[in-house]
PDB file of C-alpha atoms in Angstrom:
ATOM      1  CA  UNK A  13      52.043 -43.149  26.303  1.00 95.00           C
ATOM      2  CA  UNK A  14      50.443 -39.856  27.289  1.00 95.00           C
ATOM      3  CA  UNK A  15      47.090 -41.562  27.707  1.00 96.00           C
ATOM      4  CA  UNK A  16      48.667 -44.219  29.919  1.00 96.00           C
ATOM      5  CA  UNK A  17      50.338 -41.514  31.998  1.00 95.00           C
ATOM      6  CA  UNK A  18      47.010 -39.678  32.384  1.00 94.00           C
ATOM      7  CA  UNK A  19      45.191 -42.810  33.523  1.00 94.00           C
ATOM      8  CA  UNK A  20      47.898 -43.675  36.029  1.00 94.00           C
ATOM      9  CA  UNK A  21      47.995 -40.147  37.437  1.00 91.00           C
ATOM     10  CA  UNK A  22      44.286 -40.396  38.192  1.00 89.00           C
ATOM     11  CA  UNK A  23      44.694 -43.863  39.689  1.00 91.00           C
ATOM     12  CA  UNK A  24      47.918 -43.646  41.714  1.00 91.00           C
ATOM     13  CA  UNK A  25      49.010 -39.977  41.736  1.00 87.00           C
ATOM     14  CA  UNK A  26      52.286 -38.390  40.731  1.00 88.00           C
ATOM     15  CA  UNK A  27      54.381 -39.785  43.578  1.00 89.00           C
ATOM     16  CA  UNK A  28      53.570 -43.409  42.703  1.00 92.00           C
ATOM     17  CA  UNK A  29      53.878 -42.796  38.960  1.00 93.00           C
ATOM     18  CA  UNK A  30      56.898 -44.393  37.298  1.00 95.00           C
ATOM     19  CA  UNK A  31      58.177 -44.769  33.768  1.00 96.00           C
ATOM     20  CA  UNK A  32      57.964 -48.545  34.190  1.00 96.00           C
ATOM     21  CA  UNK A  33      54.264 -48.327  35.071  1.00 96.00           C
ATOM     22  CA  UNK A  34      53.617 -45.958  32.168  1.00 96.00           C
ATOM     23  CA  UNK A  35      55.377 -48.242  29.687  1.00 97.00           C
ATOM     24  CA  UNK A  36      53.486 -51.295  30.988  1.00 97.00           C
ATOM     25  CA  UNK A  37      50.130 -49.493  30.780  1.00 96.00           C
ATOM     26  CA  UNK A  38      50.917 -48.208  27.280  1.00 96.00           C
ATOM     27  CA  UNK A  39      52.023 -51.665  26.143  1.00 96.00           C
ATOM     28  CA  UNK A  40      55.437 -50.452  25.001  1.00 96.00           C
ATOM     29  CA  UNK A  41      58.967 -51.390  25.940  1.00 96.00           C
ATOM     30  CA  UNK A  42      60.569 -49.106  28.515  1.00 95.00           C
ATOM     31  CA  UNK A  43      63.246 -48.260  25.924  1.00 95.00           C
ATOM     32  CA  UNK A  44      60.553 -46.950  23.581  1.00 95.00           C
ATOM     33  CA  UNK A  45      59.258 -44.657  26.299  1.00 96.00           C
ATOM     34  CA  UNK A  46      62.793 -43.390  26.982  1.00 96.00           C
ATOM     35  CA  UNK A  47      63.200 -42.512  23.293  1.00 96.00           C
ATOM     36  CA  UNK A  48      60.631 -39.757  23.830  1.00 95.00           C
ATOM     37  CA  UNK A  49      60.702 -39.053  27.578  1.00 96.00           C
ATOM     38  CA  UNK A  50      63.779 -39.301  29.810  1.00 95.00           C
ATOM     39  CA  UNK A  51      61.753 -39.510  33.030  1.00 94.00           C
ATOM     40  CA  UNK A  52      58.278 -39.263  34.558  1.00 92.00           C
ATOM     41  CA  UNK A  53      58.649 -35.505  34.897  1.00 90.00           C
ATOM     42  CA  UNK A  54      59.145 -35.109  31.144  1.00 93.00           C
ATOM     43  CA  UNK A  55      56.107 -37.210  30.249  1.00 94.00           C
ATOM     44  CA  UNK A  56      54.045 -35.352  32.871  1.00 90.00           C
ATOM     45  CA  UNK A  57      55.084 -32.048  31.297  1.00 86.00           C
ATOM     46  CA  UNK A  58      54.091 -33.334  27.874  1.00 90.00           C
ATOM     47  CA  UNK A  59      50.712 -34.404  29.258  1.00 91.00           C
ATOM     48  CA  UNK A  60      50.245 -30.985  30.860  1.00 85.00           C
ATOM     49  CA  UNK A  61      51.051 -29.312  27.550  1.00 82.00           C
ATOM     50  CA  UNK A  62      48.504 -31.517  25.789  1.00 87.00           C
ATOM     51  CA  UNK A  63      45.869 -30.703  28.398  1.00 86.00           C
ATOM     52  CA  UNK A  64      46.621 -26.995  28.078  1.00 80.00           C
ATOM     53  CA  UNK A  65      46.212 -27.223  24.302  1.00 81.00           C
ATOM     54  CA  UNK A  66      42.886 -29.008  24.749  1.00 87.00           C
ATOM     55  CA  UNK A  67      41.716 -26.372  27.210  1.00 84.00           C
ATOM     56  CA  UNK A  68      42.629 -23.509  24.886  1.00 80.00           C
ATOM     57  CA  UNK A  69      40.982 -25.280  21.954  1.00 84.00           C
ATOM     58  CA  UNK A  70      37.783 -25.910  23.889  1.00 88.00           C
ATOM     59  CA  UNK A  71      37.583 -22.329  25.135  1.00 84.00           C
ATOM     60  CA  UNK A  72      38.368 -20.996  21.672  1.00 82.00           C
ATOM     61  CA  UNK A  73      35.716 -23.192  20.067  1.00 87.00           C
ATOM     62  CA  UNK A  74      33.170 -22.022  22.595  1.00 87.00           C
ATOM     63  CA  UNK A  75      34.021 -18.374  21.964  1.00 83.00           C
ATOM     64  CA  UNK A  76      33.593 -18.925  18.219  1.00 85.00           C
ATOM     65  CA  UNK A  77      30.137 -20.513  18.432  1.00 91.00           C
ATOM     66  CA  UNK A  78      28.562 -18.760  21.402  1.00 90.00           C
ATOM     67  CA  UNK A  79      27.622 -15.154  21.982  1.00 87.00           C
ATOM     68  CA  UNK A  80      28.149 -13.847  25.487  1.00 86.00           C
ATOM     69  CA  UNK A  81      25.916 -10.962  26.511  1.00 85.00           C
ATOM     70  CA  UNK A  82      28.246  -9.959  29.340  1.00 84.00           C
ATOM     71  CA  UNK A  83      31.868 -10.361  30.221  1.00 82.00           C
ATOM     72  CA  UNK A  84      30.735 -12.408  33.234  1.00 87.00           C
ATOM     73  CA  UNK A  85      29.074 -14.968  30.960  1.00 90.00           C
ATOM     74  CA  UNK A  86      32.339 -15.269  29.022  1.00 86.00           C
ATOM     75  CA  UNK A  87      34.347 -15.707  32.220  1.00 87.00           C
ATOM     76  CA  UNK A  88      31.882 -18.306  33.511  1.00 91.00           C
ATOM     77  CA  UNK A  89      32.238 -20.186  30.202  1.00 91.00           C
ATOM     78  CA  UNK A  90      36.009 -20.381  30.690  1.00 87.00           C
ATOM     79  CA  UNK A  91      35.592 -21.673  34.230  1.00 91.00           C
ATOM     80  CA  UNK A  92      32.934 -24.138  33.074  1.00 94.00           C
ATOM     81  CA  UNK A  93      35.350 -25.608  30.518  1.00 91.00           C
ATOM     82  CA  UNK A  94      38.010 -25.959  33.212  1.00 90.00           C
ATOM     83  CA  UNK A  95      35.528 -27.717  35.505  1.00 93.00           C
ATOM     84  CA  UNK A  96      34.336 -30.006  32.706  1.00 95.00           C
ATOM     85  CA  UNK A  97      37.912 -30.998  31.886  1.00 93.00           C
ATOM     86  CA  UNK A  98      38.470 -31.859  35.552  1.00 91.00           C
ATOM     87  CA  UNK A  99      35.508 -34.180  35.322  1.00 92.00           C
ATOM     88  CA  UNK A 100      36.132 -35.743  31.925  1.00 93.00           C
ATOM     89  CA  UNK A 101      39.773 -35.557  30.822  1.00 93.00           C
ATOM     90  CA  UNK A 102      42.061 -38.202  32.338  1.00 92.00           C
ATOM     91  CA  UNK A 103      45.087 -36.684  34.046  1.00 89.00           C
ATOM     92  CA  UNK A 104      43.722 -33.133  34.021  1.00 87.00           C
ATOM     93  CA  UNK A 105      42.797 -33.297  37.691  1.00 80.00           C
ATOM     94  CA  UNK A 106      46.357 -34.201  38.644  1.00 73.00           C
ATOM     95  CA  UNK A 107      48.149 -31.741  36.391  1.00 62.00           C
ATOM     96  CA  UNK A 108      46.804 -28.220  36.603  1.00 57.00           C
ATOM     97  CA  UNK A 109      47.594 -25.489  34.136  1.00 48.00           C
ATOM     98  CA  UNK A 110      49.006 -23.091  36.704  1.00 49.00           C
ATOM     99  CA  UNK A 111      50.356 -25.519  39.301  1.00 41.00           C
ATOM    100  CA  UNK A 112      52.956 -27.816  37.808  1.00 39.00           C
ATOM    101  CA  UNK A 113      56.533 -28.150  38.974  1.00 34.00           C
ATOM    102  CA  UNK A 114      58.698 -25.748  36.996  1.00 38.00           C
ATOM    103  CA  UNK A 115      55.731 -24.445  35.025  1.00 39.00           C
ATOM    104  CA  UNK A 116      57.826 -21.599  33.650  1.00 40.00           C
ATOM    105  CA  UNK A 117      59.998 -24.080  31.760  1.00 40.00           C
ATOM    106  CA  UNK A 118      56.906 -25.452  30.055  1.00 43.00           C
ATOM    107  CA  UNK A 119      56.548 -22.855  27.302  1.00 50.00           C
ATOM    108  CA  UNK A 120      53.522 -24.436  25.628  1.00 51.00           C
ATOM    109  CA  UNK A 121      51.563 -24.395  28.895  1.00 49.00           C
ATOM    110  CA  UNK A 122      52.563 -20.826  29.674  1.00 52.00           C
ATOM    111  CA  UNK A 123      51.654 -19.890  26.113  1.00 54.00           C
ATOM    112  CA  UNK A 124      48.331 -21.726  26.393  1.00 54.00           C
ATOM    113  CA  UNK A 125      47.439 -19.953  29.619  1.00 58.00           C
ATOM    114  CA  UNK A 126      48.501 -16.682  28.005  1.00 63.00           C
ATOM    115  CA  UNK A 127      46.200 -17.412  25.055  1.00 62.00           C
ATOM    116  CA  UNK A 128      43.194 -17.914  27.331  1.00 64.00           C
ATOM    117  CA  UNK A 129      44.015 -14.812  29.380  1.00 69.00           C
ATOM    118  CA  UNK A 130      44.772 -12.965  26.145  1.00 71.00           C
ATOM    119  CA  UNK A 131      41.375 -13.836  24.699  1.00 67.00           C
ATOM    120  CA  UNK A 132      39.643 -12.713  27.842  1.00 71.00           C
ATOM    121  CA  UNK A 133      41.744  -9.545  27.888  1.00 75.00           C
ATOM    122  CA  UNK A 134      40.863  -8.791  24.254  1.00 75.00           C
ATOM    123  CA  UNK A 135      37.202  -9.375  25.057  1.00 70.00           C
ATOM    124  CA  UNK A 136      37.392  -6.946  27.972  1.00 72.00           C
ATOM    125  CA  UNK A 137      39.206  -4.313  25.910  1.00 77.00           C
ATOM    126  CA  UNK A 138      37.260  -4.571  22.663  1.00 74.00           C
ATOM    127  CA  UNK A 139      33.763  -5.661  23.567  1.00 69.00           C
ATOM    128  CA  UNK A 140      33.364  -4.167  27.008  1.00 69.00           C
ATOM    129  CA  UNK A 141      35.380  -0.955  26.749  1.00 72.00           C
ATOM    130  CA  UNK A 142      37.803  -1.730  29.562  1.00 75.00           C
ATOM    131  CA  UNK A 143      40.890   0.480  29.633  1.00 76.00           C
ATOM    132  CA  UNK A 144      44.209  -1.215  28.941  1.00 81.00           C
ATOM    133  CA  UNK A 145      46.530  -1.060  31.937  1.00 81.00           C
ATOM    134  CA  UNK A 146      49.067  -2.904  34.038  1.00 84.00           C
ATOM    135  CA  UNK A 147      46.437  -2.994  36.759  1.00 82.00           C
ATOM    136  CA  UNK A 148      44.117  -4.968  34.464  1.00 82.00           C
ATOM    137  CA  UNK A 149      46.899  -7.455  33.729  1.00 81.00           C
ATOM    138  CA  UNK A 150      47.619  -7.854  37.436  1.00 83.00           C
ATOM    139  CA  UNK A 151      43.921  -8.272  38.286  1.00 84.00           C
ATOM    140  CA  UNK A 152      43.569 -10.945  35.608  1.00 84.00           C
ATOM    141  CA  UNK A 153      46.621 -12.803  36.894  1.00 81.00           C
ATOM    142  CA  UNK A 154      45.363 -12.705  40.480  1.00 84.00           C
ATOM    143  CA  UNK A 155      41.870 -13.784  39.392  1.00 86.00           C
ATOM    144  CA  UNK A 156      43.238 -16.751  37.411  1.00 83.00           C
ATOM    145  CA  UNK A 157      45.516 -17.915  40.225  1.00 83.00           C
ATOM    146  CA  UNK A 158      42.811 -17.520  42.870  1.00 88.00           C
ATOM    147  CA  UNK A 159      40.232 -19.358  40.762  1.00 88.00           C
ATOM    148  CA  UNK A 160      42.655 -22.211  40.121  1.00 84.00           C
ATOM    149  CA  UNK A 161      43.335 -22.614  43.848  1.00 88.00           C
ATOM    150  CA  UNK A 162      39.650 -22.536  44.785  1.00 93.00           C
ATOM    151  CA  UNK A 163      38.709 -24.936  41.979  1.00 91.00           C
ATOM    152  CA  UNK A 164      41.348 -27.384  43.233  1.00 89.00           C
ATOM    153  CA  UNK A 165      39.651 -27.178  46.625  1.00 93.00           C
ATOM    154  CA  UNK A 166      36.281 -27.902  45.004  1.00 95.00           C
ATOM    155  CA  UNK A 167      37.666 -31.115  43.503  1.00 92.00           C
ATOM    156  CA  UNK A 168      39.412 -32.173  46.694  1.00 90.00           C
ATOM    157  CA  UNK A 169      36.103 -31.881  48.560  1.00 94.00           C
ATOM    158  CA  UNK A 170      34.051 -33.685  45.906  1.00 94.00           C
ATOM    159  CA  UNK A 171      35.356 -35.818  43.044  1.00 89.00           C
ATOM    160  CA  UNK A 172      32.879 -34.118  40.669  1.00 92.00           C
ATOM    161  CA  UNK A 173      33.606 -30.678  42.075  1.00 94.00           C
ATOM    162  CA  UNK A 174      31.710 -29.133  44.973  1.00 97.00           C
ATOM    163  CA  UNK A 175      29.141 -26.911  43.228  1.00 97.00           C
ATOM    164  CA  UNK A 176      29.066 -24.331  46.013  1.00 98.00           C
ATOM    165  CA  UNK A 177      32.851 -23.950  45.927  1.00 97.00           C
ATOM    166  CA  UNK A 178      32.836 -23.730  42.123  1.00 96.00           C
ATOM    167  CA  UNK A 179      30.308 -20.899  42.470  1.00 96.00           C
ATOM    168  CA  UNK A 180      32.659 -19.232  44.977  1.00 96.00           C
ATOM    169  CA  UNK A 181      35.511 -19.473  42.462  1.00 95.00           C
ATOM    170  CA  UNK A 182      33.363 -17.690  39.884  1.00 94.00           C
ATOM    171  CA  UNK A 183      32.500 -15.020  42.450  1.00 94.00           C
ATOM    172  CA  UNK A 184      36.155 -14.513  43.354  1.00 93.00           C
ATOM    173  CA  UNK A 185      36.972 -13.873  39.698  1.00 91.00           C
ATOM    174  CA  UNK A 186      34.066 -11.442  39.426  1.00 91.00           C
ATOM    175  CA  UNK A 187      35.141  -9.600  42.576  1.00 90.00           C
ATOM    176  CA  UNK A 188      38.760  -9.423  41.448  1.00 87.00           C
ATOM    177  CA  UNK A 189      37.939  -8.114  37.995  1.00 87.00           C
ATOM    178  CA  UNK A 190      34.932  -6.005  38.935  1.00 84.00           C
ATOM    179  CA  UNK A 191      37.088  -3.590  40.919  1.00 77.00           C
ATOM    180  CA  UNK A 192      39.345  -3.171  37.887  1.00 74.00           C
ATOM    181  CA  UNK A 193      36.406  -2.845  35.476  1.00 73.00           C
ATOM    182  CA  UNK A 194      34.757  -0.173  37.613  1.00 72.00           C
ATOM    183  CA  UNK A 195      38.055   1.704  37.957  1.00 68.00           C
ATOM    184  CA  UNK A 196      38.456   1.857  34.191  1.00 62.00           C
ATOM    185  CA  UNK A 197      34.867   2.894  33.479  1.00 58.00           C
TER     186      UNK A 197
END
Protein backbone atom coordinates (compact mmCIF):
# COMPACT_ATOMS: atom_id res chain seq x y z
CA UNK A 1 0.00 0.00 0.00
CA UNK A 2 2.86 2.37 0.75
CA UNK A 3 4.43 1.61 -2.60
CA UNK A 4 1.14 2.31 -4.36
CA UNK A 5 0.82 5.59 -2.47
CA UNK A 6 4.37 6.58 -3.47
CA UNK A 7 3.75 5.84 -7.14
CA UNK A 8 0.50 7.79 -7.15
CA UNK A 9 2.05 10.78 -5.39
CA UNK A 10 4.64 11.00 -8.16
CA UNK A 11 1.98 10.59 -10.84
CA UNK A 12 -0.94 12.70 -9.62
CA UNK A 13 0.26 14.65 -6.55
CA UNK A 14 -1.17 14.84 -3.05
CA UNK A 15 -4.33 16.76 -3.94
CA UNK A 16 -5.51 14.13 -6.44
CA UNK A 17 -4.46 11.23 -4.20
CA UNK A 18 -7.31 9.24 -2.67
CA UNK A 19 -7.63 6.12 -0.59
CA UNK A 20 -9.70 4.57 -3.39
CA UNK A 21 -6.89 5.14 -5.90
CA UNK A 22 -4.31 3.78 -3.46
CA UNK A 23 -6.35 0.63 -2.80
CA UNK A 24 -6.91 0.08 -6.53
CA UNK A 25 -3.20 0.53 -7.31
CA UNK A 26 -2.21 -1.78 -4.45
CA UNK A 27 -4.74 -4.40 -5.54
CA UNK A 28 -6.45 -4.51 -2.16
CA UNK A 29 -9.99 -3.88 -1.02
CA UNK A 30 -10.62 -0.39 0.33
CA UNK A 31 -11.59 -1.99 3.66
CA UNK A 32 -8.14 -3.57 3.90
CA UNK A 33 -6.52 -0.18 3.43
CA UNK A 34 -8.76 1.33 6.12
CA UNK A 35 -7.66 -1.38 8.57
CA UNK A 36 -4.22 0.25 8.57
CA UNK A 37 -4.83 3.84 7.43
CA UNK A 38 -7.96 5.89 8.17
CA UNK A 39 -7.30 8.40 5.38
CA UNK A 40 -4.81 9.56 2.75
CA UNK A 41 -3.08 11.76 5.30
CA UNK A 42 -2.29 8.77 7.51
CA UNK A 43 -0.86 6.70 4.66
CA UNK A 44 1.15 9.72 3.47
CA UNK A 45 2.59 10.11 6.97
CA UNK A 46 3.51 6.43 7.02
CA UNK A 47 5.22 6.82 3.64
CA UNK A 48 7.10 9.87 4.90
CA UNK A 49 8.25 7.92 7.95
CA UNK A 50 9.46 5.10 5.71
CA UNK A 51 11.33 7.54 3.49
CA UNK A 52 12.91 9.18 6.53
CA UNK A 53 14.06 5.78 7.79
CA UNK A 54 15.56 5.01 4.38
CA UNK A 55 17.34 8.35 4.32
CA UNK A 56 18.82 7.86 7.78
CA UNK A 57 19.86 4.31 6.89
CA UNK A 58 21.53 5.41 3.67
CA UNK A 59 23.39 8.26 5.36
CA UNK A 60 24.40 6.00 8.24
CA UNK A 61 25.66 3.31 5.87
CA UNK A 62 27.68 5.87 3.97
CA UNK A 63 29.22 7.22 7.17
CA UNK A 64 30.20 3.68 8.19
CA UNK A 65 31.97 2.79 4.94
CA UNK A 66 33.44 6.10 3.82
CA UNK A 67 36.06 8.33 5.36
CA UNK A 68 35.50 12.05 5.01
CA UNK A 69 38.62 14.20 5.09
CA UNK A 70 36.63 17.33 5.93
CA UNK A 71 33.33 18.17 7.50
CA UNK A 72 32.31 19.66 4.14
CA UNK A 73 32.75 16.28 2.43
CA UNK A 74 30.50 14.72 5.09
CA UNK A 75 27.86 17.42 4.62
CA UNK A 76 28.01 17.03 0.84
CA UNK A 77 27.51 13.27 1.27
CA UNK A 78 24.31 13.89 3.24
CA UNK A 79 23.02 16.27 0.58
CA UNK A 80 24.01 13.82 -2.16
CA UNK A 81 21.94 11.08 -0.53
CA UNK A 82 18.96 13.44 -0.31
CA UNK A 83 19.34 14.33 -4.00
CA UNK A 84 19.70 10.68 -5.00
CA UNK A 85 16.54 9.76 -3.11
CA UNK A 86 14.69 12.54 -4.94
CA UNK A 87 15.77 10.94 -8.18
CA UNK A 88 15.26 7.28 -7.33
CA UNK A 89 12.78 6.71 -4.50
CA UNK A 90 9.11 6.88 -5.50
CA UNK A 91 7.15 9.35 -3.40
CA UNK A 92 10.23 11.00 -1.89
CA UNK A 93 9.93 14.01 -4.18
CA UNK A 94 6.38 14.66 -3.01
CA UNK A 95 6.92 14.09 0.69
CA UNK A 96 9.91 15.93 2.09
CA UNK A 97 11.45 15.24 5.45
CA UNK A 98 11.04 18.76 6.77
CA UNK A 99 7.95 19.89 4.86
CA UNK A 100 4.99 17.67 5.59
CA UNK A 101 1.69 18.79 7.05
CA UNK A 102 1.84 18.46 10.82
CA UNK A 103 5.41 17.18 10.73
CA UNK A 104 5.71 17.59 14.49
CA UNK A 105 3.09 14.89 15.02
CA UNK A 106 5.18 12.48 12.97
CA UNK A 107 7.62 11.38 15.67
CA UNK A 108 9.54 8.90 13.51
CA UNK A 109 10.27 11.58 10.90
CA UNK A 110 11.30 14.12 13.52
CA UNK A 111 13.44 11.45 15.14
CA UNK A 112 14.95 10.51 11.78
CA UNK A 113 15.83 14.10 10.98
CA UNK A 114 17.25 14.43 14.49
CA UNK A 115 19.40 11.34 13.90
CA UNK A 116 20.90 12.81 10.73
CA UNK A 117 21.48 16.19 12.38
CA UNK A 118 22.75 14.39 15.47
CA UNK A 119 25.30 12.44 13.46
CA UNK A 120 26.49 15.57 11.76
CA UNK A 121 26.61 17.36 15.11
CA UNK A 122 28.65 14.54 16.66
CA UNK A 123 31.00 14.64 13.68
CA UNK A 124 31.48 18.39 14.11
CA UNK A 125 32.05 18.07 17.86
CA UNK A 126 34.26 14.99 17.93
CA UNK A 127 36.17 14.94 14.67
CA UNK A 128 36.45 18.62 13.90
CA UNK A 129 36.74 20.17 17.36
CA UNK A 130 33.69 22.40 17.10
CA UNK A 131 32.48 23.82 20.41
CA UNK A 132 29.09 22.64 21.63
CA UNK A 133 26.59 25.48 21.84
CA UNK A 134 23.03 26.58 21.26
CA UNK A 135 24.35 28.67 18.39
CA UNK A 136 25.65 25.51 16.68
CA UNK A 137 22.25 23.86 17.07
CA UNK A 138 20.52 26.91 15.62
CA UNK A 139 22.98 27.14 12.71
CA UNK A 140 22.43 23.46 11.91
CA UNK A 141 18.66 23.89 11.99
CA UNK A 142 18.79 26.93 9.71
CA UNK A 143 21.21 25.17 7.34
CA UNK A 144 18.97 22.08 7.10
CA UNK A 145 15.80 24.11 6.49
CA UNK A 146 17.48 26.37 3.94
CA UNK A 147 19.01 23.43 2.07
CA UNK A 148 15.66 21.64 1.96
CA UNK A 149 13.96 24.71 0.48
CA UNK A 150 16.66 25.26 -2.14
CA UNK A 151 16.76 21.56 -3.06
CA UNK A 152 12.99 21.63 -3.61
CA UNK A 153 13.58 24.52 -6.00
CA UNK A 154 16.24 22.49 -7.83
CA UNK A 155 13.72 19.70 -8.43
CA UNK A 156 10.94 22.06 -9.46
CA UNK A 157 13.24 23.55 -12.11
CA UNK A 158 14.51 20.19 -13.39
CA UNK A 159 13.01 16.76 -12.74
CA UNK A 160 16.51 15.37 -12.10
CA UNK A 161 17.52 18.36 -10.00
CA UNK A 162 19.15 21.48 -11.42
CA UNK A 163 22.86 20.88 -10.77
CA UNK A 164 23.67 24.57 -10.34
CA UNK A 165 20.93 24.99 -7.73
CA UNK A 166 22.03 21.82 -5.93
CA UNK A 167 25.52 23.33 -5.76
CA UNK A 168 23.97 26.52 -4.33
CA UNK A 169 22.23 24.46 -1.64
CA UNK A 170 25.58 22.95 -0.65
CA UNK A 171 27.11 26.43 -0.55
CA UNK A 172 24.29 27.76 1.63
CA UNK A 173 24.93 24.99 4.15
CA UNK A 174 28.66 25.74 4.09
CA UNK A 175 28.05 29.47 4.58
CA UNK A 176 25.59 28.87 7.41
CA UNK A 177 27.85 26.49 9.28
CA UNK A 178 31.16 28.11 8.41
CA UNK A 179 30.32 31.20 10.45
CA UNK A 180 29.55 28.98 13.44
CA UNK A 181 32.66 26.83 12.91
CA UNK A 182 34.92 29.88 12.72
CA UNK A 183 33.29 31.38 15.83
CA UNK A 184 34.02 28.24 17.83
CA UNK A 185 37.60 27.86 16.62
